[in-house]
């Protein structure tokens, strides 16, 4: 539950707005769900109109008008309490209890031994984004003319929200992790241009993929430009040889201006100092990085193309799949409170899913969603100096997925995805063990959908072979491990085509959607999986 506090001096204007149709006619049946005892004795839960809103505003303002108390910044306290869209809607009775407890926690009632202040809670339907919420309006002048203490009110509101989340079983807003939000302007632009997601999310995924696939800063700059992003450095004051940050932007459509995002505004793990901690650092690599940044700033060709232009050998598929497996095995013994280690694992796994999305999704779909859900687990509010546990790196998986072609070995491809999915499951289980139910639901749904998309993609682009069983494979490959046999089984079931299809054409998309529908129907009937 997210509290958002503002302060003003127009009680009547605020109440009229809350009781009105809203800026986009989104308000439905505005009514009171709670309030102090004096106000609720005179007003019920009937739908509010302008006259009722003015009567309530006058009642809320009575102490201020009688005593003439002045409050710096205005005497009107306004706080919205909003739930995530995935939490659905609460009843008026539940909102009433939440509002009563919230105002007690915020010391507006007589429970704290002071004179009460007048307040009401208004409910008027869902927000434009589908969030159930209420608006609390209160006077900051108490009934005896004294002022309500606004010191650290926003901090207190956050603490009160955490308490109420536990009491009423609401999704807890993480104190450890936090994803960067987006603005209404970004959302409007995405809708206007028919984009499947806001630019902030697409850029964050691309940057995370490029960073994980790179071994040094210069390679990162080249890969970012190769992905079609506009890139510009932020130099130290008065210098052109010291880069302290960066910004990226999508190439704008005709008539539009590029919108730039700093690395830290894309994700807490994407600030340049955080990225540099994962790369090789030598005087030579620093010099090469500055040269590439300068070339990007001047829109010139890369100075010295490197690994991003090469095709890795086929043997690396198995090597990097084993690296992911080693990471997953290490996570099994990693303490759940080693947040930096789990964030590293989530970041590298998110990058690999993002690379897979680039390879097989013409527009961001289930794999991109899985990458974003994993990225949420990678963004800590505060990063320790270093993880308590040293983890194996799985960054090579992202590099080889980006460089994959139709000639890549199908068994290695299948084994790679299975290892990545199991690593994502380990991160899911960590959140489950720490009662982070919001992350549990997001990850389980996203990774299941991504697995279906990969399977459906293989189905839509390959020929059906005769059914193969695990027992038959054990007889054919007695020395192979169970993980290898399961990967081989997936290959045999979709034998005859490329393990990594190219970007889908329109007919291909229709075929993929049909395959996805068949997969989803079978999944509902036979394997419900983790409940949402």
XYZ file of C-alpha atoms in Angstrom:
532
model
C 0.000 0.000 0.000
C 1.433 3.336 -1.069
C 0.658 6.535 0.894
C 1.079 9.857 -0.909
C 0.828 13.040 1.177
C 0.274 16.581 -0.096
C -0.515 19.813 1.726
C -2.569 22.850 0.658
C -5.009 25.545 1.751
C -8.160 24.973 -0.361
C -10.364 22.522 1.512
C -13.466 23.236 -0.571
C -11.600 22.893 -3.875
C -10.162 19.529 -2.875
C -13.492 18.133 -1.701
C -15.270 19.324 -4.867
C -12.603 17.616 -7.008
C -12.872 14.327 -5.098
C -16.670 14.381 -5.386
C -16.545 15.375 -9.073
C -15.975 13.371 -12.261
C -12.168 13.631 -12.193
C -9.776 14.862 -14.859
C -10.551 11.945 -17.189
C -14.061 11.095 -15.941
C -12.526 8.251 -13.969
C -14.377 8.924 -10.690
C -17.313 6.604 -10.063
C -19.827 6.919 -7.209
C -17.744 9.117 -4.874
C -18.753 8.473 -1.269
C -17.411 8.518 2.269
C -16.052 5.282 3.706
C -14.712 6.695 6.995
C -14.233 9.854 9.029
C -14.107 11.208 12.537
C -17.132 10.448 14.718
C -18.585 13.978 14.570
C -18.595 14.146 10.771
C -19.837 10.604 10.260
C -22.780 11.338 12.588
C -24.021 13.888 10.033
C -22.925 12.286 6.757
C -23.557 8.752 5.532
C -22.168 6.764 2.600
C -24.533 8.175 -0.034
C -23.014 9.326 -3.311
C -21.464 12.765 -2.919
C -22.437 15.799 -4.959
C -21.129 19.360 -4.982
C -23.386 20.561 -2.143
C -22.442 17.632 0.081
C -18.760 18.212 -0.682
C -19.053 21.877 0.352
C -20.850 20.950 3.585
C -18.079 18.496 4.471
C -15.387 21.058 3.620
C -17.027 23.626 5.896
C -17.172 21.098 8.743
C -13.511 20.207 8.245
C -12.569 23.905 8.232
C -14.586 24.871 11.330
C -11.711 24.782 13.848
C -9.430 26.713 11.497
C -12.075 29.390 10.939
C -13.026 29.667 14.619
C -9.510 29.927 16.072
C -7.840 31.554 13.057
C -4.839 29.244 13.370
C -2.336 29.595 10.525
C -0.308 26.641 9.273
C 2.789 27.068 7.099
C 2.123 25.552 3.679
C -1.614 25.330 4.276
C -3.838 23.571 6.786
C -5.284 20.941 4.414
C -3.823 17.447 4.799
C -4.427 15.167 1.800
C -3.189 11.568 1.674
C -4.090 8.892 -0.850
C -3.714 5.226 0.114
C -3.337 3.096 -3.003
C -3.087 -0.648 -3.628
C -1.416 -2.382 -6.539
C -3.720 -3.178 -9.450
C -3.022 -6.903 -8.991
C -4.499 -6.793 -5.463
C -8.026 -6.216 -6.703
C -10.573 -4.214 -4.714
C -11.331 -4.059 -1.005
C -14.762 -3.638 0.528
C -15.870 -0.313 2.014
C -15.750 -1.949 5.453
C -12.113 -2.977 4.991
C -11.171 0.504 3.771
C -12.982 2.019 6.764
C -10.907 -0.049 9.184
C -7.682 0.800 7.325
C -8.466 4.534 7.308
C -9.342 4.528 11.034
C -6.100 2.755 11.929
C -4.038 4.965 9.625
C -5.336 8.165 11.213
C -4.649 6.766 14.684
C -1.079 5.972 13.623
C -0.745 9.511 12.223
C -2.007 11.020 15.533
C -5.108 12.757 14.170
C -7.438 11.133 16.736
C -7.890 11.542 20.473
C -6.164 8.194 21.085
C -2.859 10.025 21.460
C -4.184 12.146 24.323
C -4.636 15.291 22.229
C -7.708 17.005 20.841
C -8.891 15.279 17.647
C -8.746 16.813 14.195
C -11.594 16.524 11.680
C -11.093 14.134 8.753
C -12.913 12.044 6.143
C -11.948 9.284 3.705
C -13.406 9.423 0.182
C -13.605 6.509 -2.243
C -14.449 7.075 -5.907
C -13.517 3.933 -7.830
C -10.306 2.763 -9.455
C -7.539 4.981 -10.786
C -6.707 5.104 -14.507
C -4.161 2.322 -13.891
C -6.692 0.120 -12.119
C -5.524 0.796 -8.555
C -8.065 0.631 -5.746
C -7.512 3.593 -3.424
C -9.021 6.108 -1.011
C -8.343 9.790 -0.338
C -8.047 11.008 3.241
C -8.721 14.707 3.771
C -8.083 16.282 7.177
C -7.659 19.625 8.871
C -4.223 20.192 10.413
C -5.903 22.373 13.067
C -7.251 20.359 16.003
C -10.585 21.055 17.706
C -8.832 23.100 20.408
C -7.013 25.311 17.884
C -3.607 23.626 18.235
C -1.703 22.418 15.202
C -1.205 18.825 14.166
C 2.534 18.056 14.152
C 3.616 17.465 10.549
C 7.238 16.661 11.404
C 8.378 13.582 9.426
C 4.792 12.994 8.343
C 5.806 11.205 5.139
C 8.124 8.880 7.012
C 5.404 8.178 9.592
C 2.921 7.475 6.796
C 5.277 4.897 5.289
C 5.747 3.221 8.655
C 1.988 3.201 9.233
C 1.453 1.644 5.802
C 3.939 -1.165 6.583
C 2.093 -1.874 9.834
C -1.307 -1.968 8.111
C -0.014 -4.204 5.305
C 0.799 -6.867 7.867
C -2.425 -6.376 9.844
C -4.737 -6.596 6.817
C -2.762 -9.043 4.666
C -1.950 -6.553 1.920
C 1.006 -6.783 -0.451
C 4.029 -5.456 1.404
C 5.955 -2.653 -0.253
C 9.543 -3.887 -0.046
C 11.906 -2.103 2.286
C 14.891 -3.769 0.603
C 14.066 -3.556 -3.106
C 12.423 -0.923 -5.268
C 11.891 -0.610 -9.015
C 12.055 2.777 -10.699
C 8.599 4.052 -11.625
C 7.493 5.870 -14.751
C 5.609 9.119 -15.260
C 2.118 9.652 -16.730
C 3.783 11.432 -19.652
C 5.804 8.308 -20.463
C 2.675 6.187 -20.316
C 0.754 8.606 -22.535
C 3.550 8.539 -25.101
C 3.531 4.732 -25.179
C -0.243 4.708 -25.706
C -0.041 7.420 -28.362
C 2.625 5.556 -30.332
C 1.091 2.115 -29.809
C 4.116 0.817 -27.907
C 3.797 -2.344 -25.783
C 5.720 -0.767 -22.896
C 7.113 2.563 -21.776
C 10.551 3.531 -23.066
C 12.030 3.420 -19.568
C 11.360 -0.325 -19.355
C 12.632 -1.179 -22.836
C 15.801 0.845 -22.297
C 16.439 -0.688 -18.872
C 16.192 -4.198 -20.357
C 18.555 -3.350 -23.226
C 21.106 -1.695 -20.947
C 21.020 -4.630 -18.521
C 21.561 -7.080 -21.399
C 24.443 -5.073 -22.876
C 26.103 -4.658 -19.478
C 25.927 -8.380 -18.674
C 27.220 -9.410 -22.101
C 30.253 -7.103 -21.862
C 33.596 -7.704 -20.191
C 34.615 -4.048 -20.069
C 33.186 -0.552 -20.352
C 34.234 0.039 -23.966
C 32.419 -3.107 -25.079
C 29.318 -1.978 -23.196
C 29.252 1.326 -25.104
C 29.625 -0.472 -28.444
C 26.921 -3.024 -27.618
C 24.513 -0.300 -26.487
C 24.953 1.516 -29.798
C 24.676 -1.790 -31.671
C 21.261 -2.319 -30.038
C 20.058 0.917 -31.619
C 20.125 3.102 -28.509
C 21.303 6.683 -28.521
C 24.131 6.959 -26.006
C 25.817 9.984 -24.462
C 28.322 10.269 -21.601
C 28.264 12.631 -18.650
C 31.710 14.077 -18.125
C 33.292 15.366 -14.947
C 33.186 19.156 -14.704
C 35.662 20.716 -17.121
C 36.890 17.327 -18.422
C 36.361 15.201 -21.509
C 38.559 12.312 -20.379
C 36.653 11.400 -17.195
C 33.160 9.916 -17.555
C 31.027 9.907 -14.404
C 27.691 8.727 -15.819
C 25.657 8.158 -18.954
C 22.248 8.603 -20.539
C 20.461 6.571 -23.193
C 17.411 7.146 -25.372
C 15.348 5.298 -27.948
C 15.593 6.653 -31.457
C 12.631 9.039 -31.776
C 9.933 8.783 -34.388
C 9.683 11.483 -37.000
C 8.528 14.722 -35.394
C 9.345 13.508 -31.864
C 12.272 14.469 -29.655
C 14.520 11.922 -27.979
C 13.804 11.421 -24.272
C 16.986 10.724 -22.324
C 17.227 8.559 -19.214
C 20.228 8.381 -16.885
C 21.391 4.928 -15.898
C 20.308 5.355 -12.283
C 16.822 6.477 -13.368
C 16.438 3.239 -15.362
C 17.341 0.989 -12.451
C 19.228 1.151 -9.195
C 21.584 -1.524 -10.526
C 22.269 0.344 -13.792
C 24.137 3.397 -12.484
C 27.610 3.552 -14.033
C 29.492 2.910 -10.746
C 27.396 -0.251 -10.216
C 28.113 -1.454 -13.756
C 31.827 -0.751 -13.465
C 32.034 -2.994 -10.397
C 31.304 -5.989 -12.664
C 33.801 -5.176 -15.451
C 37.529 -5.514 -15.884
C 39.320 -2.316 -14.892
C 42.810 -1.469 -16.138
C 44.397 1.764 -17.376
C 44.150 0.428 -20.922
C 40.446 -0.455 -20.598
C 39.716 2.978 -19.092
C 41.419 4.698 -22.028
C 39.519 2.539 -24.507
C 36.235 3.311 -22.728
C 36.769 7.075 -22.919
C 37.504 6.751 -26.651
C 34.216 4.874 -27.210
C 32.248 7.359 -25.070
C 33.673 10.242 -27.093
C 32.774 8.485 -30.347
C 29.219 7.962 -29.087
C 28.933 11.613 -28.029
C 29.975 12.736 -31.508
C 27.886 10.073 -33.284
C 30.985 8.572 -34.887
C 31.756 4.949 -35.630
C 33.087 2.735 -32.822
C 36.803 3.215 -32.355
C 37.822 -0.429 -32.020
C 35.107 -3.106 -32.529
C 35.627 -6.159 -30.334
C 33.869 -9.304 -29.093
C 30.426 -8.042 -30.054
C 31.300 -8.604 -33.742
C 32.559 -12.196 -33.299
C 30.684 -15.487 -33.434
C 31.447 -17.589 -30.312
C 32.296 -21.273 -30.728
C 29.589 -23.913 -30.274
C 31.387 -25.374 -27.249
C 30.670 -22.246 -25.242
C 26.944 -23.115 -25.049
C 27.651 -26.050 -22.746
C 30.267 -24.079 -20.805
C 27.951 -21.165 -20.059
C 25.030 -23.486 -19.292
C 27.291 -25.141 -16.720
C 28.133 -21.692 -15.347
C 24.418 -21.038 -14.806
C 24.100 -24.451 -13.160
C 27.018 -23.616 -10.831
C 25.313 -20.354 -9.923
C 22.072 -22.156 -9.111
C 23.886 -24.723 -6.957
C 25.686 -21.961 -5.052
C 22.384 -20.168 -4.442
C 21.110 -23.280 -2.651
C 23.576 -22.544 0.174
C 23.446 -18.733 0.018
C 21.777 -17.121 3.074
C 18.521 -15.368 2.268
C 19.737 -12.228 4.019
C 22.739 -11.869 1.687
C 20.756 -9.423 -0.386
C 23.673 -8.333 -2.574
C 24.378 -11.917 -3.691
C 20.744 -12.567 -4.571
C 20.571 -9.220 -6.385
C 23.599 -10.220 -8.469
C 21.995 -13.543 -9.394
C 18.720 -11.811 -10.291
C 20.522 -9.203 -12.393
C 22.421 -11.776 -14.444
C 19.382 -14.010 -14.896
C 17.243 -11.006 -15.905
C 19.852 -10.079 -18.513
C 19.775 -13.591 -19.979
C 15.969 -13.556 -20.240
C 16.205 -10.107 -21.821
C 18.641 -11.426 -24.424
C 16.287 -14.333 -25.141
C 13.432 -11.877 -25.595
C 15.482 -9.960 -28.149
C 16.178 -13.138 -30.078
C 12.659 -14.584 -30.432
C 10.077 -11.909 -29.545
C 9.232 -9.426 -32.320
C 7.658 -7.228 -29.644
C 8.258 -7.507 -25.882
C 6.293 -10.483 -24.573
C 6.517 -13.125 -21.831
C 10.317 -13.311 -21.905
C 10.594 -9.529 -21.562
C 8.092 -9.674 -18.689
C 10.180 -12.359 -16.975
C 13.288 -10.220 -17.424
C 11.549 -7.264 -15.797
C 10.247 -9.301 -12.857
C 13.734 -10.668 -12.207
C 15.193 -7.173 -12.538
C 12.947 -6.031 -9.683
C 14.797 -8.487 -7.443
C 18.118 -7.002 -8.590
C 17.440 -3.429 -7.431
C 18.304 -2.811 -3.801
C 17.603 0.433 -2.003
C 21.063 0.196 -0.411
C 23.969 -1.853 -1.677
C 26.596 -3.259 0.719
C 30.255 -2.929 -0.195
C 30.326 -6.525 -1.448
C 28.215 -9.707 -1.192
C 28.899 -11.886 1.828
C 28.967 -14.902 -0.511
C 31.008 -14.932 -3.718
C 28.861 -16.302 -6.544
C 29.906 -17.824 -9.868
C 29.156 -15.535 -12.794
C 26.460 -16.399 -15.323
C 27.111 -13.353 -17.514
C 28.408 -15.508 -20.365
C 24.892 -16.836 -20.930
C 23.698 -13.390 -21.995
C 26.598 -12.959 -24.414
C 26.103 -16.264 -26.188
C 22.317 -15.891 -26.424
C 22.809 -12.509 -28.098
C 25.272 -14.063 -30.548
C 23.280 -17.269 -31.195
C 22.405 -18.332 -34.738
C 20.277 -21.043 -36.313
C 23.377 -23.304 -36.331
C 23.615 -23.386 -32.542
C 23.263 -26.829 -30.994
C 19.664 -27.507 -29.971
C 20.541 -29.634 -26.946
C 22.786 -26.928 -25.520
C 20.068 -24.361 -26.231
C 17.479 -26.382 -24.334
C 19.840 -27.068 -21.451
C 20.649 -23.371 -21.197
C 17.009 -22.361 -20.893
C 16.308 -25.071 -18.357
C 19.185 -23.919 -16.176
C 18.036 -20.292 -16.408
C 14.470 -21.266 -15.506
C 15.715 -23.241 -12.493
C 17.828 -20.274 -11.380
C 14.766 -18.042 -11.634
C 12.918 -20.622 -9.544
C 15.653 -20.435 -6.890
C 15.175 -16.646 -6.712
C 11.407 -17.225 -6.472
C 11.948 -19.654 -3.575
C 14.151 -17.117 -1.781
C 11.344 -14.552 -1.907
C 8.879 -17.190 -0.738
C 11.081 -18.073 2.230
C 11.263 -14.398 3.215
C 7.489 -13.877 2.834
C 7.847 -11.453 -0.068
C 4.560 -12.595 -1.583
C 4.396 -9.821 -4.170
C 7.667 -10.958 -5.745
C 6.581 -14.604 -5.463
C 3.417 -13.990 -7.485
C 5.184 -11.848 -10.070
C 8.028 -14.289 -10.656
C 5.934 -17.462 -10.750
C 3.527 -16.027 -13.310
C 6.235 -14.449 -15.475
C 8.592 -17.434 -15.606
C 5.773 -19.857 -16.360
C 4.629 -17.643 -19.241
C 8.218 -17.354 -20.517
C 8.644 -21.140 -20.484
C 5.434 -21.537 -22.485
C 6.616 -18.926 -24.983
C 9.930 -20.712 -25.567
C 8.208 -24.081 -25.941
C 5.552 -22.658 -28.247
C 8.208 -20.895 -30.300
C 10.080 -24.153 -30.801
C 6.816 -25.917 -31.652
C 5.847 -23.304 -34.221
C 9.219 -23.453 -35.990
C 10.078 -27.152 -35.921
C 8.686 -30.427 -37.238
C 7.153 -33.028 -34.973
C 9.147 -36.220 -34.510
C 8.111 -39.545 -33.056
C 7.551 -39.319 -29.284
C 10.688 -39.976 -27.254
C 10.674 -41.061 -23.615
C 13.153 -40.457 -20.821
C 13.659 -44.207 -20.510
C 14.664 -44.513 -24.161
C 17.082 -41.630 -23.766
C 18.639 -43.221 -20.676
C 19.297 -46.358 -22.735
C 20.803 -44.364 -25.593
C 22.938 -42.128 -23.328
C 23.683 -44.112 -20.142
C 26.463 -41.749 -19.049
C 24.451 -38.515 -19.402
C 23.100 -36.590 -16.404
C 19.388 -36.145 -15.747
C 19.591 -32.425 -16.625
C 21.178 -33.264 -19.995
C 18.585 -35.957 -20.673
C 15.711 -33.566 -19.933
C 17.220 -31.019 -22.299
C 17.683 -33.738 -24.941
C 14.047 -34.777 -24.509
C 12.901 -31.212 -25.265
C 15.087 -31.263 -28.389
C 13.761 -34.623 -29.581
C 10.171 -33.452 -29.144
C 10.831 -30.538 -31.483
C 13.361 -32.164 -33.794
C 13.984 -30.950 -37.298
C 14.323 -27.199 -36.996
C 16.389 -24.377 -35.591
C 16.748 -24.161 -31.825
C 16.735 -20.391 -31.966
C 14.205 -19.060 -34.511
C 14.748 -15.708 -36.149
C 12.442 -12.753 -35.544
C 8.949 -13.917 -36.426
C 7.086 -12.763 -39.511
C 3.329 -12.043 -39.384
C 2.370 -15.605 -40.483
C 4.881 -16.933 -37.953
C 3.270 -14.834 -35.221
C -0.148 -16.328 -35.953
C 1.359 -19.807 -35.794
C 3.104 -18.982 -32.516
C -0.103 -17.623 -30.985
C -1.946 -20.806 -31.975
C 0.791 -22.931 -30.422
C 0.745 -20.805 -27.271
C -3.027 -21.257 -26.985
C -2.668 -25.039 -27.263
C 0.107 -25.025 -24.671
C -1.905 -22.890 -22.253
C -4.962 -25.156 -22.568
C -2.861 -28.260 -21.875
C -1.198 -26.483 -18.963
C -4.545 -25.568 -17.403
C -5.789 -29.142 -17.708
C -2.701 -31.053 -16.612
C -0.249 -28.827 -14.750
C -1.643 -25.849 -12.838
C 1.810 -25.078 -11.382
C 2.311 -22.394 -8.774
C -0.895 -20.669 -7.905
C -0.913 -16.912 -8.546
